[in-house]
């Protein structure tokens, strides 16, 4: 195995994921990803015919996001028909998984130049559009693992970890403040690709749309818990509620304390992210200038009822593979699916909050499911360069009880 390099990383702005209300809701998801392909070729001066494969993560692969979205994005971008493409789903880790698969192909010598990332248009293809629920409707599986909705799982984590409402709200407040500062200081400017109407060419969106820089602690405290009614929904074979099902799996919880709100959970968003990955051979033969290398990659399963606890152990697995410890990581990007996920990961790994999500995260900026992992890698890379630091670890939890992590190391 040789080294795989990150040549570049780009993303669209995140748009509000509401039908007819978000700026990107009028743009087909194939076009969102396709515009990033065009941007990567323009920024880096490579011939698209040299690209060995395009890999895109996408969670809701139905309707406009079905039919191998990645391949159709290649065609919509006007790239040569010989450029192959595939679409994958590891839920919220899909975008980072696409990057990791590309890195594996480059490191193995099978692929020389790959574009990997992801896209999700949650305004056009809402979460759950595939109708599969958490377990695909497998009633036999449900007898072993009743996979409750993620909001219930997040509140279960907060209950077991004894996180207060004030603590989870503080994560949200910090995310908003940090993201607002990052936008004000143009920290994302190097990777942002404005989205244009594919027919008229008119600019549609050039900056992240969900951010609420006027957020206050008092405002967050005034929001109602989002999953109380859901937790009281009868869903079990004998009429058990979702809360009761979760507590049956974790009786030490006794009763779910619902602390997550619309303000301390990730925002529903549209967007795409893409990363250009190259092999050692490509770099050597073309003189391309890599910005970083992939130091280690890992995935890990976790208990599927609580579902969202894998970021800490999968990070530890990646660190072991790299021969590193948590202290060796300069910056952490832990996806802010819910505030409790970030808090629990920081507690388990004993992380310095000043190194975690330093430019905010999905609570402030939004979480376009299939794209977020690739977006976080690009954010980490830009911030490493801005601070002149060396290493970053990107980690995400996923539905079904899994985690994914990637360690990025700058190339001096």
Short mmCIF file of N, CA, C and O in Angstrom, two decimals, residues 29 32 57-61 65 69 91 94 118-123 125-127 269-273 367-372:
data_model
loop_
_atom_site.label_atom_id
_atom_site.label_comp_id
_atom_site.label_asym_id
_atom_site.label_seq_id
_atom_site.Cartn_x
_atom_site.Cartn_y
_atom_site.Cartn_z
N UNK A 29 -30.48 17.64 -7.32
CA UNK A 29 -29.27 17.18 -6.61
C UNK A 29 -28.14 16.72 -7.53
O UNK A 29 -26.97 16.86 -7.19
N UNK A 32 -26.23 19.81 -8.22
CA UNK A 32 -25.42 20.27 -7.10
C UNK A 32 -24.06 19.59 -7.10
O UNK A 32 -23.01 20.25 -6.99
N UNK A 57 -21.63 9.79 -1.87
CA UNK A 57 -22.53 9.31 -0.84
C UNK A 57 -23.87 10.03 -0.94
O UNK A 57 -23.94 11.22 -1.25
N UNK A 58 -24.93 9.30 -0.68
CA UNK A 58 -26.28 9.86 -0.65
C UNK A 58 -27.15 8.92 0.17
O UNK A 58 -27.11 7.70 -0.04
N UNK A 59 -27.93 9.47 1.08
CA UNK A 59 -28.70 8.62 1.99
C UNK A 59 -30.05 8.23 1.42
O UNK A 59 -30.40 7.05 1.36
N UNK A 60 -30.84 9.20 0.99
CA UNK A 60 -32.18 8.90 0.47
C UNK A 60 -32.10 8.69 -1.03
O UNK A 60 -32.34 9.61 -1.83
N UNK A 61 -31.80 7.47 -1.43
CA UNK A 61 -31.57 7.18 -2.84
C UNK A 61 -32.87 6.72 -3.51
O UNK A 61 -33.01 5.57 -3.93
N UNK A 65 -32.87 11.38 -6.30
CA UNK A 65 -31.57 10.93 -5.78
C UNK A 65 -31.34 9.44 -6.02
O UNK A 65 -30.37 8.88 -5.54
N UNK A 69 -27.08 8.44 -8.70
CA UNK A 69 -26.93 9.89 -8.79
C UNK A 69 -25.55 10.31 -9.28
O UNK A 69 -25.41 11.24 -10.08
N UNK A 91 -25.41 6.00 5.55
CA UNK A 91 -26.18 7.01 6.28
C UNK A 91 -25.36 8.30 6.42
O UNK A 91 -24.76 8.74 5.46
N UNK A 94 -21.88 8.77 4.82
CA UNK A 94 -21.73 8.42 3.40
C UNK A 94 -20.67 9.25 2.69
O UNK A 94 -19.87 8.73 1.91
N UNK A 118 -20.24 13.68 -1.61
CA UNK A 118 -21.63 13.32 -1.42
C UNK A 118 -22.56 14.48 -1.62
O UNK A 118 -22.14 15.64 -1.77
N UNK A 119 -23.84 14.18 -1.62
CA UNK A 119 -24.87 15.19 -1.85
C UNK A 119 -26.15 14.76 -1.16
O UNK A 119 -26.42 13.57 -1.01
N UNK A 120 -26.92 15.74 -0.72
CA UNK A 120 -28.26 15.46 -0.21
C UNK A 120 -29.09 16.72 -0.44
O UNK A 120 -28.68 17.83 -0.05
N UNK A 121 -30.23 16.54 -1.08
CA UNK A 121 -31.19 17.63 -1.24
C UNK A 121 -32.40 17.28 -0.39
O UNK A 121 -33.35 16.65 -0.85
N UNK A 122 -32.36 17.71 0.87
CA UNK A 122 -33.39 17.31 1.81
C UNK A 122 -34.68 18.09 1.61
O UNK A 122 -35.73 17.71 2.13
N UNK A 123 -34.62 19.17 0.82
CA UNK A 123 -35.84 19.89 0.48
C UNK A 123 -36.61 19.17 -0.62
O UNK A 123 -37.84 19.22 -0.67
N UNK A 125 -35.90 15.73 -1.59
CA UNK A 125 -36.06 14.32 -1.23
C UNK A 125 -35.95 14.23 0.29
O UNK A 125 -34.86 14.00 0.82
N UNK A 126 -37.02 14.43 1.00
CA UNK A 126 -36.95 14.51 2.46
C UNK A 126 -36.43 13.22 3.09
O UNK A 126 -36.55 12.13 2.53
N UNK A 127 -35.84 13.38 4.26
CA UNK A 127 -35.35 12.23 5.02
C UNK A 127 -36.49 11.24 5.23
O UNK A 127 -37.61 11.62 5.57
N UNK A 269 -30.73 20.34 5.72
CA UNK A 269 -30.05 21.18 4.73
C UNK A 269 -29.91 20.49 3.38
O UNK A 269 -29.99 19.26 3.27
N UNK A 270 -29.69 21.31 2.36
CA UNK A 270 -29.31 20.86 1.02
C UNK A 270 -27.83 21.19 0.82
O UNK A 270 -27.35 22.22 1.32
N UNK A 271 -27.12 20.36 0.07
CA UNK A 271 -25.74 20.70 -0.24
C UNK A 271 -24.95 19.52 -0.76
O UNK A 271 -25.42 18.37 -0.75
N UNK A 272 -23.74 19.82 -1.21
CA UNK A 272 -22.85 18.79 -1.75
C UNK A 272 -21.41 19.13 -1.38
O UNK A 272 -21.06 20.30 -1.19
N UNK A 273 -20.59 18.10 -1.27
CA UNK A 273 -19.16 18.27 -1.02
C UNK A 273 -18.38 17.29 -1.87
O UNK A 273 -18.88 16.19 -2.17
N UNK A 367 -26.92 19.92 8.13
CA UNK A 367 -26.41 18.57 7.93
C UNK A 367 -27.07 17.93 6.72
O UNK A 367 -28.02 17.17 6.84
N UNK A 368 -26.57 18.24 5.50
CA UNK A 368 -27.06 17.54 4.31
C UNK A 368 -26.49 16.12 4.30
O UNK A 368 -25.34 15.90 3.93
N UNK A 369 -27.26 15.16 4.71
CA UNK A 369 -26.79 13.87 5.20
C UNK A 369 -25.65 13.25 4.41
O UNK A 369 -24.60 12.92 4.96
N UNK A 370 -25.84 13.04 3.11
CA UNK A 370 -24.83 12.34 2.33
C UNK A 370 -23.59 13.15 2.05
O UNK A 370 -22.56 12.61 1.65
N UNK A 371 -23.66 14.47 2.26
CA UNK A 371 -22.55 15.36 1.92
C UNK A 371 -21.67 15.72 3.11
O UNK A 371 -20.50 16.09 2.93
N UNK A 372 -22.20 15.62 4.33
CA UNK A 372 -21.54 16.23 5.48
C UNK A 372 -20.12 15.72 5.72
O UNK A 372 -19.22 16.51 6.03
#
